[in-house]
Coordinates of C-alpha atoms in Angstrom, one line a residue:
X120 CA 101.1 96.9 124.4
X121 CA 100.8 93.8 122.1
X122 CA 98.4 94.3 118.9
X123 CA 94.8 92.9 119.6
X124 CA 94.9 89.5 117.9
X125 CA 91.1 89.9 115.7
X126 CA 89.6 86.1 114.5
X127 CA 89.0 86.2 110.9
X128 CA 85.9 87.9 110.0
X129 CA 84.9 89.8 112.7
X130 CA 84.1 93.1 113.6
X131 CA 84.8 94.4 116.9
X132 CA 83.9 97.9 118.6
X133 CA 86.3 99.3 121.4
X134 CA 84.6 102.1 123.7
X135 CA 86.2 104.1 126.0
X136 CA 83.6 106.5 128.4
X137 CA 81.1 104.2 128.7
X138 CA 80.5 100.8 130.9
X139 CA 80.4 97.4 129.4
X140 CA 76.9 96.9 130.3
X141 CA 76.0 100.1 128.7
X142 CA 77.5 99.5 125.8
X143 CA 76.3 96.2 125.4
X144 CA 73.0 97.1 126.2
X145 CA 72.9 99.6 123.4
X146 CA 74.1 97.2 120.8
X147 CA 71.3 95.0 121.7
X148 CA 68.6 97.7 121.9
X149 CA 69.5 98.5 118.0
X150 CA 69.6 94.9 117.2
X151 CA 73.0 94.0 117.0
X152 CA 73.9 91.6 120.1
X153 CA 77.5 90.9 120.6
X154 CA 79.1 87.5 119.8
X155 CA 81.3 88.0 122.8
X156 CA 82.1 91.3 124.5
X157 CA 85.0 92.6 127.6
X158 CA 86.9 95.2 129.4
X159 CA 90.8 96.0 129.8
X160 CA 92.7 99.0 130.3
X161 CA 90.0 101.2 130.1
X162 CA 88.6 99.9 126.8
X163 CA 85.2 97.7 126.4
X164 CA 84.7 96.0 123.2
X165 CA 82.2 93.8 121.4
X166 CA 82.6 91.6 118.8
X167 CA 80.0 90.3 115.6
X168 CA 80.6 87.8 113.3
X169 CA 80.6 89.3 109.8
X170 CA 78.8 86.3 107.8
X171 CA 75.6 87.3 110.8
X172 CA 76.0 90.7 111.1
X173 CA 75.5 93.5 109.0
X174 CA 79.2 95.0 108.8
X175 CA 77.9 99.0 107.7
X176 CA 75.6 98.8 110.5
X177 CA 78.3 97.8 113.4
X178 CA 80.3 100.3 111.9
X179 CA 77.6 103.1 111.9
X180 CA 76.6 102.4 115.4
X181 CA 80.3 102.6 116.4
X182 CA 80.2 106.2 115.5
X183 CA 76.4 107.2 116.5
X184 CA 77.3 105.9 120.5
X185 CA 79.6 109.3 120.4
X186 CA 77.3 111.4 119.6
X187 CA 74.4 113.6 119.9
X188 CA 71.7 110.6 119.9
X189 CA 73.3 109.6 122.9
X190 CA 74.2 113.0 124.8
X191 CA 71.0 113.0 127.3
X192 CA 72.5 109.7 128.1
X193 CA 76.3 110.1 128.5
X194 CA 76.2 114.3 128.4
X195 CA 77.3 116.9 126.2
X196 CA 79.6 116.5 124.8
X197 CA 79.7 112.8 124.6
X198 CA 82.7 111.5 126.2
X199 CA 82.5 108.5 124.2
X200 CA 85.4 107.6 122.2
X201 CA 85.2 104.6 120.0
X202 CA 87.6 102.6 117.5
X203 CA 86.0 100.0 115.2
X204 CA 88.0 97.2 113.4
X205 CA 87.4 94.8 110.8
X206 CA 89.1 91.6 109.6
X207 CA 86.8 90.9 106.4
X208 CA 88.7 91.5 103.3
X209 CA 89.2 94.8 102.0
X210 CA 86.1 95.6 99.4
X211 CA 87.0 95.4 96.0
X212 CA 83.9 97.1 95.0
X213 CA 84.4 99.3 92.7
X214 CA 83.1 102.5 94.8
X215 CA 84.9 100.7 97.9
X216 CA 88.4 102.1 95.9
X217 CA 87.6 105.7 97.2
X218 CA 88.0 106.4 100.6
X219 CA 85.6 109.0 100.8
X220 CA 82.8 107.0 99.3
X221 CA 81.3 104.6 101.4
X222 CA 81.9 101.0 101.1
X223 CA 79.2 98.4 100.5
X224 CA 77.1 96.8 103.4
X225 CA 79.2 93.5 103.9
X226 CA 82.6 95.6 103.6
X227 CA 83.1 98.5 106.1
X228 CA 86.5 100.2 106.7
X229 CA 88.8 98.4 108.6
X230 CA 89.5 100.9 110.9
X231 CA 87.3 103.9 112.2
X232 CA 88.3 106.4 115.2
X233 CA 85.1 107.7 116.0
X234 CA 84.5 110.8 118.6
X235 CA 81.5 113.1 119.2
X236 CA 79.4 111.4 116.3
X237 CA 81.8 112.1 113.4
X238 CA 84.5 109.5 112.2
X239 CA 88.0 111.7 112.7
X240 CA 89.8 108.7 110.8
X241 CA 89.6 105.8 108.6
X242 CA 91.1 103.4 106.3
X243 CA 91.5 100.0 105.1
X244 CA 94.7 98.3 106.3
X245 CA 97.5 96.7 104.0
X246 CA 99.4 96.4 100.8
X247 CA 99.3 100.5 100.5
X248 CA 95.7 101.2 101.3
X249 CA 96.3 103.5 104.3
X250 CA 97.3 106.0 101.4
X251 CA 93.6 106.4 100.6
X252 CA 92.4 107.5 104.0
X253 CA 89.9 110.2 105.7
X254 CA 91.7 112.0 108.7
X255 CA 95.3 112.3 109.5
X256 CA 95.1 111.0 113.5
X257 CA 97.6 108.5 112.5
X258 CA 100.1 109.9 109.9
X259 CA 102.6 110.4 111.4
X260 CA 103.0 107.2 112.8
X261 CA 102.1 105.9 109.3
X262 CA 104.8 107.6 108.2
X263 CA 107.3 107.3 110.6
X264 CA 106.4 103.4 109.8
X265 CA 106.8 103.5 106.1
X266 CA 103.3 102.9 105.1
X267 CA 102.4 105.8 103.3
X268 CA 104.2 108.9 102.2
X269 CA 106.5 109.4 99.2
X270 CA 109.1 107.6 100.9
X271 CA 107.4 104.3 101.7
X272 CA 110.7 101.9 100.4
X273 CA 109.5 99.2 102.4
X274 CA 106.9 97.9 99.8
X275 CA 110.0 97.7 97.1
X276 CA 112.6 96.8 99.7
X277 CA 111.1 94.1 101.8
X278 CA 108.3 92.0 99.6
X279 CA 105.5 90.8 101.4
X280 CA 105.4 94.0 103.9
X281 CA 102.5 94.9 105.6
X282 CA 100.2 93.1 103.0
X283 CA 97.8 91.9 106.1
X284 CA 97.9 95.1 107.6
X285 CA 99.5 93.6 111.2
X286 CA 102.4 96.4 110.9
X287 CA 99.2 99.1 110.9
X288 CA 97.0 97.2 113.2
X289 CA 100.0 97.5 115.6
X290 CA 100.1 100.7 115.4
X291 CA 96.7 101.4 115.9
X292 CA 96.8 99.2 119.1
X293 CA 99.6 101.5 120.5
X294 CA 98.3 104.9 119.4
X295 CA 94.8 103.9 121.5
X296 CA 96.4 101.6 124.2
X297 CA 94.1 98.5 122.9
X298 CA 93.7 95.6 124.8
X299 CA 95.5 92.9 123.6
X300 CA 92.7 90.3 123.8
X301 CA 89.3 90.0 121.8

């Protein structure tokens, strides 16, 4: 599986359980239209610029497609599975530190898992920020990768290491089976 290669500032909303149509269709209904939007390996995704698009509200409507707003649609419970990414910079706001405070409008997470209306998991991505996460759906592999845990050597062994956050994004891509192509 090769890592989903995200242009700079963009958000971009993978859905699995629904149709592309359907999905797209919603995003337009609440006012976000996608810049571009497709369908691999059982994925569908759209995409919004971040300098157009309110980034809190792509995220939040990432998460409300899974759930109960949309159960008469899609059925109960919602099959809907989504996984929202983000290539703005991390927030450096200073409630955007905590990861169980939500960030500011133009800054959402980088990465949300999303299933039945609740986010399971998220995080920012690089230079150590994984550590302060919500949800352990990836820890192990986080681990196992050397980006967080008491062991994580890799930040004083090799310099420079995951400080974009493509080792996580990689991982991410794997543990969901994400198209490679935005």
């Amino acid at each position: 599986m090769s890592t989903p290669l995200l242009p700079p500032d963009t958000f971009v909303t993978y859905a699995r359980g629904i149709d592309l149509p359907t999905f797209s269709g919603i995003c337009a209904d609440v006012g976000l239209p996608a810049r571009t939007e497709g369908a691999a390996d059982g994925w569908v995704w759209v995409t919004h610029d971040a300098a157009t698009s309110n980034g809190g509200a792509v995220a939040d409507q990432a998460g409300f497609v899974t759930g109960f707003r949309y159960e008469e649609r899609f059925g109960s419970p919602n099959p809907v599975e989504t996984v929202f990414l983000a290539s703005t910079p991390a927030c450096e706001c200073p409630h955007g530190q905590n990861y169980m405070v939500p960030h500011c409008e133009a800054h959402p997470f980088h990465f949300i898992h999303s299933r039945r209306g609740f986010s399971t998991t998220y995080f920012n991505m690089g230079r150590r920020r994984e550590s302060r996460r919500s949800g352990d759906l990836l820890v192990r592999e986080l681990l196992a990768a050397g980006i967080v845990g008491r062991e994580t050597s890799r930040y004083e062994t090799e310099p420079g290491f995951n400080e974009d956050g493509a080792v996580t994004l990689r991982l991410i891509a794997d543990r969901f089976g994400l198209p490679g192509t935005v």
